[in-house]
mmCIF file of C-alpha atoms and ligand atoms in Angstrom:
data_model
loop_
_atom_site.group_PDB
_atom_site.id
_atom_site.type_symbol
_atom_site.label_atom_id
_atom_site.label_comp_id
_atom_site.label_asym_id
_atom_site.label_seq_id
_atom_site.Cartn_x
_atom_site.Cartn_y
_atom_site.Cartn_z
ATOM 1 C CA MET U 1 -6.213 72.082 -147.484
ATOM 2 C CA SER U 2 -3.084 74.144 -148.172
ATOM 3 C CA GLN U 3 -1.696 74.614 -151.642
ATOM 4 C CA LEU U 4 1.455 72.795 -150.523
ATOM 5 C CA LEU U 5 -0.569 69.685 -149.788
ATOM 6 C CA GLU U 6 -2.550 69.999 -153.041
ATOM 7 C CA ILE U 7 0.701 70.095 -155.008
ATOM 8 C CA ALA U 8 2.152 67.156 -153.070
ATOM 9 C CA LYS U 9 -0.980 65.100 -153.736
ATOM 10 C CA THR U 10 -1.061 65.963 -157.440
ATOM 11 C CA ALA U 11 2.624 65.091 -157.780
ATOM 12 C CA ALA U 12 2.205 61.770 -155.937
ATOM 13 C CA LEU U 13 -0.849 60.751 -157.968
ATOM 14 C CA THR U 14 0.783 61.685 -161.277
ATOM 15 C CA ALA U 15 3.988 59.826 -160.404
ATOM 16 C CA GLY U 16 1.939 56.895 -159.125
ATOM 17 C CA SER U 17 0.157 56.509 -162.439
ATOM 18 C CA ILE U 18 3.541 56.359 -164.224
ATOM 19 C CA LEU U 19 4.619 53.596 -161.835
ATOM 20 C CA LYS U 20 1.341 51.721 -162.220
ATOM 21 C CA ASN U 21 1.590 51.819 -166.026
ATOM 22 C CA GLY U 22 5.200 50.644 -165.861
ATOM 23 C CA PHE U 23 4.567 47.867 -163.346
ATOM 24 C CA ARG U 24 5.340 44.380 -164.747
ATOM 25 C CA THR U 25 6.445 45.804 -168.095
ATOM 26 C CA SER U 26 10.113 45.248 -168.799
ATOM 27 C CA CYS U 27 12.313 47.634 -166.883
ATOM 28 C CA THR U 28 16.055 48.075 -166.733
ATOM 29 C CA MET U 29 17.609 47.631 -163.319
ATOM 30 C CA HIS U 30 20.860 49.307 -162.386
ATOM 31 C CA SER U 31 22.623 48.654 -159.097
ATOM 32 C CA LYS U 32 23.589 51.661 -157.004
ATOM 33 C CA GLN U 33 25.662 50.945 -153.874
ATOM 34 C CA GLY U 34 25.325 47.161 -153.390
ATOM 35 C CA ILE U 35 23.820 44.751 -155.914
ATOM 36 C CA HIS U 36 20.277 44.865 -154.526
ATOM 37 C CA ASN U 37 20.125 48.636 -154.153
ATOM 38 C CA LEU U 38 18.399 49.181 -157.485
ATOM 39 C CA VAL U 39 17.271 52.043 -159.636
ATOM 40 C CA THR U 40 15.038 51.646 -162.706
ATOM 41 C CA GLU U 41 13.941 54.049 -165.409
ATOM 42 C CA TYR U 42 10.653 54.304 -163.480
ATOM 43 C CA ASP U 43 12.378 55.756 -160.394
ATOM 44 C CA ILE U 44 13.743 58.421 -162.737
ATOM 45 C CA ALA U 45 10.490 59.047 -164.641
ATOM 46 C CA SER U 46 8.574 59.322 -161.365
ATOM 47 C CA GLU U 47 11.170 61.713 -159.953
ATOM 48 C CA GLU U 48 11.134 63.901 -163.067
ATOM 49 C CA VAL U 49 7.386 64.402 -163.010
ATOM 50 C CA ILE U 50 7.288 65.108 -159.247
ATOM 51 C CA ILE U 51 10.062 67.672 -159.490
ATOM 52 C CA SER U 52 8.543 69.378 -162.508
ATOM 53 C CA ILE U 53 5.151 69.725 -160.740
ATOM 54 C CA ILE U 54 6.799 71.113 -157.600
ATOM 55 C CA LYS U 55 9.090 73.456 -159.528
ATOM 56 C CA GLN U 56 6.189 74.817 -161.531
ATOM 57 C CA ALA U 57 4.292 75.709 -158.343
ATOM 58 C CA TYR U 58 7.273 76.663 -156.166
ATOM 59 C CA PRO U 59 10.364 77.501 -158.216
ATOM 60 C CA GLU U 60 11.923 79.135 -155.147
ATOM 61 C CA HIS U 61 11.821 76.032 -152.893
ATOM 62 C CA SER U 62 14.722 73.644 -152.301
ATOM 63 C CA ILE U 63 14.437 69.942 -153.124
ATOM 64 C CA LEU U 64 16.139 66.770 -151.936
ATOM 65 C CA SER U 65 15.225 63.755 -154.014
ATOM 66 C CA GLU U 66 16.718 60.276 -153.835
ATOM 67 C CA GLU U 67 17.973 59.922 -157.396
ATOM 68 C CA CYS U 68 18.932 63.480 -158.296
ATOM 69 C CA GLY U 69 20.122 64.730 -154.920
ATOM 70 C CA HIS U 70 19.914 68.357 -153.767
ATOM 71 C CA ILE U 71 18.488 71.333 -155.607
ATOM 72 C CA ASP U 72 19.468 74.024 -153.145
ATOM 73 C CA ASN U 73 17.631 77.328 -153.566
ATOM 74 C CA ASN U 74 18.472 78.509 -150.079
ATOM 75 C CA SER U 75 14.796 78.338 -149.139
ATOM 76 C CA ASP U 76 13.466 77.538 -145.660
ATOM 77 C CA ILE U 77 11.157 75.036 -147.377
ATOM 78 C CA GLN U 78 12.656 71.859 -148.737
ATOM 79 C CA TRP U 79 10.752 69.081 -150.498
ATOM 80 C CA ILE U 80 12.006 65.607 -149.630
ATOM 81 C CA ILE U 81 11.094 62.992 -152.222
ATOM 82 C CA ASP U 82 11.340 59.258 -152.669
ATOM 83 C CA PRO U 83 9.972 58.778 -156.182
ATOM 84 C CA LEU U 84 9.705 54.997 -155.801
ATOM 85 C CA ASP U 85 9.992 53.500 -152.345
ATOM 86 C CA GLY U 86 10.165 49.743 -152.781
ATOM 87 C CA THR U 87 12.167 49.570 -156.009
ATOM 88 C CA VAL U 88 13.189 45.958 -155.352
ATOM 89 C CA ASN U 89 9.505 44.971 -155.111
ATOM 90 C CA PHE U 90 8.646 46.991 -158.225
ATOM 91 C CA ALA U 91 11.476 45.437 -160.237
ATOM 92 C CA HIS U 92 10.405 41.921 -159.220
ATOM 93 C CA GLY U 93 6.704 42.405 -159.987
ATOM 94 C CA ILE U 94 5.643 42.612 -156.336
ATOM 95 C CA PRO U 95 2.870 45.208 -156.030
ATOM 96 C CA ILE U 96 4.048 46.817 -152.781
ATOM 97 C CA PHE U 97 5.703 50.172 -153.380
ATOM 98 C CA SER U 98 4.923 53.848 -152.909
ATOM 99 C CA VAL U 99 5.711 57.433 -153.718
ATOM 100 C CA SER U 100 6.686 59.566 -150.733
ATOM 101 C CA ILE U 101 6.710 63.379 -150.760
ATOM 102 C CA ALA U 102 7.146 65.751 -147.822
ATOM 103 C CA ALA U 103 7.529 69.498 -147.476
ATOM 104 C CA VAL U 104 9.870 70.334 -144.615
ATOM 105 C CA GLN U 105 10.295 73.769 -143.048
ATOM 106 C CA ASN U 106 13.441 74.414 -141.033
ATOM 107 C CA GLY U 107 13.878 70.684 -140.496
ATOM 108 C CA GLU U 108 10.268 69.917 -139.524
ATOM 109 C CA PRO U 109 7.834 68.249 -141.933
ATOM 110 C CA ILE U 110 4.765 70.444 -142.496
ATOM 111 C CA CYS U 111 2.983 68.223 -144.961
ATOM 112 C CA GLY U 112 3.452 64.703 -146.268
ATOM 113 C CA VAL U 113 1.902 62.363 -148.808
ATOM 114 C CA ILE U 114 2.472 58.642 -149.304
ATOM 115 C CA TYR U 115 0.763 57.073 -152.298
ATOM 116 C CA ALA U 116 0.525 53.354 -153.019
ATOM 117 C CA PRO U 117 -0.420 53.127 -156.707
ATOM 118 C CA MET U 118 -1.397 49.455 -156.821
ATOM 119 C CA THR U 119 -3.988 49.791 -154.066
ATOM 120 C CA ASP U 120 -4.736 53.388 -155.035
ATOM 121 C CA GLU U 121 -4.299 54.506 -151.439
ATOM 122 C CA LEU U 122 -3.381 58.119 -150.787
ATOM 123 C CA PHE U 123 -2.206 58.815 -147.244
ATOM 124 C CA TYR U 124 -1.625 62.446 -146.316
ATOM 125 C CA ALA U 125 -1.209 64.829 -143.427
ATOM 126 C CA GLU U 126 -0.600 68.466 -142.696
ATOM 127 C CA LYS U 127 0.777 69.964 -139.519
ATOM 128 C CA GLY U 128 -2.005 70.351 -136.969
ATOM 129 C CA GLN U 129 -4.712 69.082 -139.346
ATOM 130 C CA GLY U 130 -4.766 65.326 -138.665
ATOM 131 C CA ALA U 131 -3.904 62.440 -140.972
ATOM 132 C CA PHE U 132 -6.062 60.956 -143.697
ATOM 133 C CA LEU U 133 -6.438 58.045 -146.078
ATOM 134 C CA HIS U 134 -8.328 59.527 -149.012
ATOM 135 C CA ASP U 135 -10.800 61.735 -147.150
ATOM 136 C CA PHE U 136 -11.108 59.604 -144.041
ATOM 137 C CA PRO U 137 -9.229 60.437 -140.832
ATOM 138 C CA ILE U 138 -6.761 57.753 -139.762
ATOM 139 C CA HIS U 139 -5.439 56.934 -136.330
ATOM 140 C CA VAL U 140 -2.885 54.597 -134.815
ATOM 141 C CA THR U 141 -4.083 51.518 -132.914
ATOM 142 C CA ASP U 142 -4.730 51.533 -129.189
ATOM 143 C CA THR U 143 -2.967 48.203 -128.612
ATOM 144 C CA LYS U 144 -1.221 48.424 -125.267
ATOM 145 C CA ASN U 145 0.492 45.068 -124.857
ATOM 146 C CA ILE U 146 3.360 44.167 -127.104
ATOM 147 C CA GLU U 147 2.154 40.526 -127.022
ATOM 148 C CA ASP U 148 -0.984 41.621 -128.903
ATOM 149 C CA CYS U 149 0.875 43.540 -131.608
ATOM 150 C CA ILE U 150 1.649 43.021 -135.249
ATOM 151 C CA LEU U 151 4.897 44.759 -136.200
ATOM 152 C CA VAL U 152 6.780 45.533 -139.389
ATOM 153 C CA THR U 153 10.458 46.103 -140.076
ATOM 154 C CA GLY U 154 12.976 46.386 -142.881
ATOM 155 C CA PHE U 155 16.651 45.714 -143.478
ATOM 156 C CA PRO U 156 19.289 47.992 -144.945
ATOM 157 C CA TYR U 157 21.026 47.092 -148.210
ATOM 158 C CA ASP U 158 24.365 46.769 -146.425
ATOM 159 C CA VAL U 159 23.176 44.002 -144.075
ATOM 160 C CA LYS U 160 25.787 41.597 -145.479
ATOM 161 C CA ASP U 161 28.606 43.940 -144.468
ATOM 162 C CA ASN U 162 26.913 45.221 -141.307
ATOM 163 C CA PRO U 163 24.843 42.320 -139.894
ATOM 164 C CA GLU U 164 25.229 43.649 -136.370
ATOM 165 C CA ASN U 165 23.076 46.637 -137.230
ATOM 166 C CA CYS U 166 19.836 44.745 -137.274
ATOM 167 C CA ILE U 167 20.069 40.934 -137.123
ATOM 168 C CA GLY U 168 20.076 40.854 -133.308
ATOM 169 C CA HIS U 169 17.021 43.111 -133.201
ATOM 170 C CA ILE U 170 14.955 41.004 -135.577
ATOM 171 C CA ALA U 171 15.973 37.828 -133.731
ATOM 172 C CA GLY U 172 15.104 39.351 -130.347
ATOM 173 C CA ILE U 173 11.721 40.698 -131.432
ATOM 174 C CA LEU U 174 10.829 37.504 -133.323
ATOM 175 C CA CYS U 175 11.421 35.594 -130.101
ATOM 176 C CA LEU U 176 8.545 37.525 -128.511
ATOM 177 C CA GLY U 177 6.384 35.240 -130.652
ATOM 178 C CA ILE U 178 4.366 38.013 -132.285
ATOM 179 C CA PRO U 179 3.669 38.476 -136.009
ATOM 180 C CA ILE U 180 6.372 40.440 -137.845
ATOM 181 C CA ARG U 181 6.136 41.545 -141.497
ATOM 182 C CA ARG U 182 8.684 42.935 -143.972
ATOM 183 C CA LEU U 183 6.856 44.754 -146.787
ATOM 184 C CA GLY U 184 9.809 46.379 -148.565
ATOM 185 C CA SER U 185 8.661 50.006 -148.583
ATOM 186 C CA ALA U 186 9.565 51.921 -145.429
ATOM 187 C CA ALA U 187 7.259 54.824 -146.307
ATOM 188 C CA LEU U 188 4.346 52.416 -146.612
ATOM 189 C CA ASP U 189 5.357 50.636 -143.413
ATOM 190 C CA ILE U 190 4.990 53.925 -141.533
ATOM 191 C CA ALA U 191 1.729 54.783 -143.330
ATOM 192 C CA TYR U 192 0.399 51.397 -142.210
ATOM 193 C CA VAL U 193 1.316 52.172 -138.599
ATOM 194 C CA ALA U 194 -0.381 55.576 -138.947
ATOM 195 C CA SER U 195 -3.533 53.940 -140.286
ATOM 196 C CA GLY U 196 -3.715 51.222 -137.643
ATOM 197 C CA ARG U 197 -2.726 48.222 -139.757
ATOM 198 C CA PHE U 198 0.471 47.717 -137.787
ATOM 199 C CA ASP U 199 1.201 48.714 -134.210
ATOM 200 C CA GLY U 200 4.856 49.530 -134.762
ATOM 201 C CA PHE U 201 7.827 49.651 -137.134
ATOM 202 C CA TRP U 202 11.578 49.725 -136.606
ATOM 203 C CA GLU U 203 14.507 49.934 -139.005
ATOM 204 C CA VAL U 204 18.110 51.142 -139.101
ATOM 205 C CA SER U 205 19.966 53.381 -141.550
ATOM 206 C CA LEU U 206 17.020 54.806 -143.483
ATOM 207 C CA GLN U 207 17.375 58.019 -145.469
ATOM 208 C CA SER U 208 15.263 61.139 -144.989
ATOM 209 C CA TRP U 209 13.337 60.466 -148.220
ATOM 210 C CA ASP U 210 12.199 57.111 -146.804
ATOM 211 C CA PHE U 211 10.567 58.629 -143.733
ATOM 212 C CA ALA U 212 10.033 62.430 -144.003
ATOM 213 C CA ALA U 213 6.396 62.082 -145.130
ATOM 214 C CA GLY U 214 5.849 59.202 -142.698
ATOM 215 C CA LEU U 215 7.057 61.330 -139.821
ATOM 216 C CA ILE U 216 4.262 63.886 -140.118
ATOM 217 C CA LEU U 217 1.682 61.271 -141.095
ATOM 218 C CA LEU U 218 2.378 59.237 -137.974
ATOM 219 C CA LYS U 219 2.516 62.259 -135.687
ATOM 220 C CA GLU U 220 -0.793 63.566 -136.989
ATOM 221 C CA ALA U 221 -2.310 60.085 -136.612
ATOM 222 C CA GLY U 222 -1.435 60.104 -132.903
ATOM 223 C CA GLY U 223 1.710 57.977 -133.045
ATOM 224 C CA SER U 224 5.294 58.662 -132.131
ATOM 225 C CA ILE U 225 8.780 58.231 -133.588
ATOM 226 C CA VAL U 226 11.819 58.009 -131.319
ATOM 227 C CA ASN U 227 15.416 56.841 -131.453
ATOM 228 C CA TYR U 228 16.048 53.291 -130.196
ATOM 229 C CA ASP U 229 16.996 54.702 -126.788
ATOM 230 C CA GLY U 230 13.691 56.610 -126.547
ATOM 231 C CA SER U 231 15.158 60.067 -127.164
ATOM 232 C CA PRO U 232 13.341 62.401 -129.574
ATOM 233 C CA PHE U 233 13.931 61.665 -133.259
ATOM 234 C CA THR U 234 14.528 64.435 -135.780
ATOM 235 C CA ILE U 235 15.110 64.250 -139.528
ATOM 236 C CA SER U 236 18.637 65.587 -139.296
ATOM 237 C CA LYS U 237 19.612 62.951 -136.723
ATOM 238 C CA GLY U 238 19.580 60.122 -139.241
ATOM 239 C CA GLY U 239 17.467 57.140 -140.049
ATOM 240 C CA THR U 240 17.410 54.628 -137.209
ATOM 241 C CA PHE U 241 14.151 54.777 -135.297
ATOM 242 C CA LEU U 242 11.111 53.200 -133.792
ATOM 243 C CA ALA U 243 7.658 54.297 -135.033
ATOM 244 C CA THR U 244 4.743 53.153 -132.910
ATOM 245 C CA ASN U 245 1.254 53.870 -131.662
ATOM 246 C CA GLY U 246 2.973 55.370 -128.583
ATOM 247 C CA TYR U 247 1.529 52.822 -126.140
ATOM 248 C CA ILE U 248 4.032 50.093 -127.018
ATOM 249 C CA GLU U 249 7.025 52.415 -127.321
ATOM 250 C CA LYS U 250 8.489 51.574 -123.920
ATOM 251 C CA ALA U 251 8.060 47.827 -124.421
ATOM 252 C CA MET U 252 9.699 48.003 -127.831
ATOM 253 C CA ILE U 253 12.651 49.982 -126.493
ATOM 254 C CA GLU U 254 13.041 47.297 -123.808
ATOM 255 C CA ALA U 255 12.747 44.518 -126.409
ATOM 256 C CA LEU U 256 15.460 46.132 -128.564
ATOM 257 C CA LYS U 257 17.690 46.601 -125.520
ATOM 258 C CA HIS U 258 17.124 42.990 -124.499
ATOM 259 C CA ALA U 259 17.979 41.888 -128.055
ATOM 260 C CA ASP U 260 21.243 43.836 -127.783
ATOM 261 C CA ILE U 261 22.079 41.824 -124.671
ATOM 262 C CA LEU U 262 21.108 38.477 -126.217
ATOM 263 C CA TYR U 263 22.898 39.214 -129.502
ATOM 264 C CA PRO U 264 25.636 41.709 -128.593
ATOM 265 C CA ARG U 265 27.152 43.823 -131.322
ATOM 266 C CA VAL U 266 30.848 43.316 -131.863
ATOM 267 C CA THR U 267 31.243 46.965 -132.802
ATOM 268 C CA GLN U 268 28.932 49.727 -131.518
HETATM 269 C C1 IPD Q 1 14.092 50.956 -149.416
HETATM 270 C C2 IPD Q 1 12.757 50.501 -148.847
HETATM 271 C C3 IPD Q 1 12.946 49.315 -147.930
HETATM 272 C C4 IPD Q 1 13.946 49.603 -146.825
HETATM 273 C C5 IPD Q 1 15.265 50.066 -147.422
HETATM 274 C C6 IPD Q 1 15.016 51.301 -148.294
HETATM 275 P P1 IPD Q 1 14.085 52.063 -151.877
HETATM 276 O O1 IPD Q 1 13.919 52.097 -150.241
HETATM 277 O O2 IPD Q 1 12.147 51.544 -148.135
HETATM 278 O O3 IPD Q 1 11.741 48.949 -147.306
HETATM 279 O O4 IPD Q 1 14.133 48.436 -146.068
HETATM 280 O O5 IPD Q 1 16.136 50.369 -146.351
HETATM 281 O O6 IPD Q 1 16.235 51.764 -148.796
HETATM 282 O O7 IPD Q 1 15.521 51.764 -152.141
HETATM 283 O O8 IPD Q 1 13.175 51.023 -152.393
HETATM 284 O O9 IPD Q 1 13.688 53.446 -152.229
HETATM 285 CA CA1 CA Q 2 13.298 54.432 -150.170
HETATM 286 CA CA1 CA Q 3 13.541 54.988 -153.838
#
């Protein structure tokens, strides 16, 4: 295991224990953009400890973290951090949230860790080394028919102002009559696809900290992430994508396209 991954794991576990200790104690919620886009003191405490662990090991690296933004050291390695993915769940006492940490080199994730403190599950992957849950290799499902799938999705905070972004898609996919879940932590959603609990995930308008670790985890677990039109997805291209076991990718692209026809967007 590389030192990068060791540091990412240590940071995620340390931050996770702060979140676990703070869970269901009183916390102060502040709205960011939109009333349900929250930040608590635990997002900040988690972020502080992650950044201090990374800085101690790699003072020369750059960092992008959700709450504090960019620390640009002009390095080809950038850490991308979501210190608490699932803040709304956390703030409402729902035990589904995670810490997500990735190291990215020239735009490509080279290692990623997603830690779910309440289930004590540590998902991690390194480029070319496979994906793991604790020390066990994980793999995507081999479900080939979309009718046999269980899928997960999420909705952006601006859905009230931009319903056309995602309402048609959820309606269209729901009409396939298959189970759909919304957990509330995009990083965990992708980790669950990587570990075979879900067959696929889709969401619009995510930020790189929501999915950078998931990207390498899923790839190393045998899955694939593409744009809604099937073209290759890269971190810099934004946050609207489809993450699947690969087998159902085509069917999901068709289902999303069909949903666009059934529920056309007024603006594109
Ligand atoms: C949110 C979660 C949620 C997704 C939102 C994200 P946050 O991240 O990942 O599942 O639907 O789009 O913004 O705000 O809890 O870090
Ligand atoms: Ca997030
Ligand atoms: Ca967050």
